[in-house]
């Protein structure tokens, strides 16, 4: 399976885990636990919401997926396809559209900024979680 390097893969793979990983790795976007639950129910009718929450926690812990808070009152989950990239989000406050901006660590425009922070605070940055809030192209047109 094309999972990234360095990930702990020793946990017991139950049906729910397998199905959840398959679902998230094929889904583009950012699903809430409830949305994941309803999607998962289509392939695993017996699955419970508690199992979904538990499995999402586990997959987040081992670094296979990321949990985001886009300030809409729900945690959202996304499969990590590329370990070697930064993944920023542009979030439309009007329609809720989430635009992914993924860039390799090498080409990250914030590289210099991060380097200066690392020096200033003598802090080693391992990851960052950055969201930009505003209006998408469509919603800007509606405002005019
Ligand atoms: Zn919008
Ligand atoms: Zn994303």
CSV table of C-alpha atoms and ligand atoms in Angstrom, one decimal:
chain,number,residue,atom,x,y,z
A,1,UNK,CA,0.0,0.0,0.0
A,2,UNK,CA,1.3,3.4,-0.9
A,3,UNK,CA,1.5,4.8,2.6
A,4,UNK,CA,4.3,7.2,3.5
A,5,UNK,CA,7.4,6.3,5.2
A,6,UNK,CA,8.0,6.3,9.0
A,7,UNK,CA,4.4,5.7,9.9
A,8,UNK,CA,3.5,3.3,12.7
A,9,UNK,CA,1.6,0.5,11.0
A,10,UNK,CA,1.5,-2.0,13.8
A,11,UNK,CA,-2.0,-1.4,15.0
A,12,UNK,CA,-4.6,-4.1,14.5
A,13,UNK,CA,-6.5,-3.4,11.3
A,14,UNK,CA,-10.1,-3.9,11.9
A,15,UNK,CA,-12.8,-3.6,9.3
A,16,UNK,CA,-13.8,-0.2,10.3
A,17,UNK,CA,-10.2,1.1,10.2
A,18,UNK,CA,-9.6,-0.4,6.8
A,19,UNK,CA,-12.9,1.1,5.4
A,20,UNK,CA,-12.2,4.4,7.0
A,21,UNK,CA,-8.7,4.7,5.6
A,22,UNK,CA,-10.0,3.7,2.2
A,23,UNK,CA,-12.7,6.3,2.3
A,24,UNK,CA,-10.5,9.1,3.5
A,25,UNK,CA,-7.7,8.4,1.1
A,26,UNK,CA,-10.1,8.5,-1.8
A,27,UNK,CA,-12.0,11.6,-0.6
A,28,UNK,CA,-10.8,15.0,-1.6
A,29,UNK,CA,-11.8,17.5,1.0
A,30,UNK,CA,-12.4,17.8,4.6
A,31,UNK,CA,-15.1,15.7,6.2
A,32,UNK,CA,-16.6,16.0,9.7
A,33,UNK,CA,-16.9,12.9,11.8
A,34,UNK,CA,-20.7,12.8,11.1
A,35,UNK,CA,-20.1,13.0,7.4
A,36,UNK,CA,-17.6,10.2,7.6
A,37,UNK,CA,-20.0,8.2,9.6
A,38,UNK,CA,-22.7,8.4,7.0
A,39,UNK,CA,-20.4,7.6,4.2
A,40,UNK,CA,-18.9,4.7,6.1
A,41,UNK,CA,-22.4,3.3,6.8
A,42,UNK,CA,-22.8,2.8,3.0
A,43,UNK,CA,-20.1,0.1,3.0
A,44,UNK,CA,-20.3,-0.9,6.7
A,45,UNK,CA,-23.9,-0.7,7.7
A,46,UNK,CA,-23.2,-1.9,11.3
A,47,UNK,CA,-20.6,0.7,12.1
A,48,UNK,CA,-21.3,3.0,15.1
A,49,UNK,CA,-20.5,6.7,15.6
A,50,UNK,CA,-18.4,5.9,18.7
A,51,UNK,CA,-16.2,3.6,16.6
A,52,UNK,CA,-15.8,6.3,13.9
A,53,UNK,CA,-14.7,8.8,16.6
A,54,UNK,CA,-12.3,6.3,18.2
A,55,UNK,CA,-10.8,5.3,14.8
A,56,UNK,CA,-10.4,8.9,13.7
A,57,UNK,CA,-8.5,9.7,17.0
A,58,UNK,CA,-6.2,6.7,16.4
A,59,UNK,CA,-5.5,7.6,12.8
A,60,UNK,CA,-4.8,11.2,13.8
A,61,UNK,CA,-2.5,10.0,16.5
A,62,UNK,CA,-0.4,7.9,14.2
A,63,UNK,CA,-0.2,10.7,11.7
A,64,UNK,CA,-2.2,9.1,8.8
A,65,UNK,CA,-4.8,11.8,8.9
A,66,UNK,CA,-5.0,15.4,10.1
A,67,UNK,CA,-7.6,17.0,12.2
A,68,UNK,CA,-8.5,20.6,11.5
A,69,UNK,CA,-10.6,23.2,13.2
A,70,UNK,CA,-12.0,25.6,10.6
A,71,UNK,CA,-14.0,27.5,13.2
A,72,UNK,CA,-17.4,26.2,12.0
A,73,UNK,CA,-17.9,24.2,15.2
A,74,UNK,CA,-16.8,20.8,13.7
A,75,UNK,CA,-13.5,19.0,13.6
A,76,UNK,CA,-12.7,18.1,10.1
A,77,UNK,CA,-10.4,15.3,8.9
A,78,UNK,CA,-8.2,15.0,5.9
A,79,UNK,CA,-5.9,12.2,4.7
A,80,UNK,CA,-2.3,13.1,4.4
A,81,UNK,CA,-1.1,12.3,0.9
A,82,UNK,CA,2.2,13.9,1.1
A,83,UNK,CA,4.4,14.0,4.2
A,84,UNK,CA,6.9,16.2,2.5
A,85,UNK,CA,4.6,19.2,1.9
A,86,UNK,CA,2.9,22.0,3.7
A,87,UNK,CA,-0.8,22.1,3.4
A,88,UNK,CA,-2.4,25.5,3.9
A,89,UNK,CA,-6.1,26.3,3.7
A,90,UNK,CA,-8.0,29.2,2.4
A,91,UNK,CA,-11.5,29.3,3.9
A,92,UNK,CA,-14.4,31.4,2.6
A,93,UNK,CA,-16.3,32.9,5.5
A,94,UNK,CA,-19.4,33.3,3.3
A,95,UNK,CA,-20.0,29.9,1.6
A,96,UNK,CA,-17.6,27.8,3.7
A,97,UNK,CA,-15.6,26.7,0.7
A,98,UNK,CA,-12.2,25.3,1.6
A,99,UNK,CA,-9.3,25.7,-0.9
A,100,UNK,CA,-6.3,23.5,-0.4
A,101,UNK,CA,-2.9,25.0,-1.1
A,102,UNK,CA,-0.2,22.4,-1.0
A,103,UNK,CA,3.4,23.2,-1.6
A,104,UNK,CA,6.6,21.2,-1.1
A,105,UNK,CA,8.7,22.2,1.9
A,106,UNK,CA,11.4,23.3,-0.6
A,107,UNK,CA,9.0,25.6,-2.4
A,108,UNK,CA,7.1,26.8,0.6
A,109,UNK,CA,6.9,30.6,0.3
A,110,UNK,CA,6.9,30.8,4.1
A,111,UNK,CA,10.3,29.1,4.3
A,112,UNK,CA,12.2,32.2,5.1
A,113,UNK,CA,9.7,33.3,7.7
A,114,UNK,CA,9.8,29.9,9.4
A,115,UNK,CA,13.6,30.0,9.4
A,116,UNK,CA,13.6,33.4,11.1
A,117,UNK,CA,11.2,32.2,13.7
A,118,UNK,CA,13.3,29.1,14.4
A,119,UNK,CA,16.3,31.3,14.9
A,120,UNK,CA,14.6,34.0,17.0
A,121,UNK,CA,13.1,31.6,19.4
A,122,UNK,CA,15.6,28.8,19.1
A,123,UNK,CA,12.6,26.6,18.3
A,124,UNK,CA,12.6,23.6,15.9
A,125,UNK,CA,9.4,23.7,13.8
A,126,UNK,CA,8.1,20.3,12.9
A,127,UNK,CA,4.8,21.2,11.4
A,128,UNK,CA,2.5,24.1,11.0
A,129,UNK,CA,-1.2,24.5,10.7
A,130,UNK,CA,-2.2,27.7,8.9
A,131,UNK,CA,-5.6,28.8,7.8
A,132,UNK,CA,-6.5,32.0,5.9
A,133,UNK,CA,-10.0,33.3,6.2
A,134,UNK,CA,-11.7,35.6,3.7
A,135,UNK,CA,-13.9,35.5,0.6
A,136,UNK,CA,-13.6,33.2,-2.3
A,137,UNK,CA,-13.8,34.4,-5.9
A,138,UNK,CA,-17.5,33.7,-6.3
A,139,UNK,CA,-18.5,35.4,-3.0
A,140,UNK,CA,-16.4,38.5,-3.9
A,141,UNK,CA,-18.5,38.8,-7.1
A,142,UNK,CA,-21.7,38.5,-5.1
A,143,UNK,CA,-20.6,41.3,-2.8
A,144,UNK,CA,-20.3,43.8,-5.6
B,1,LIG,ZN1,-17.4,31.7,-0.9
B,2,LIG,ZN1,-6.8,20.4,3.2
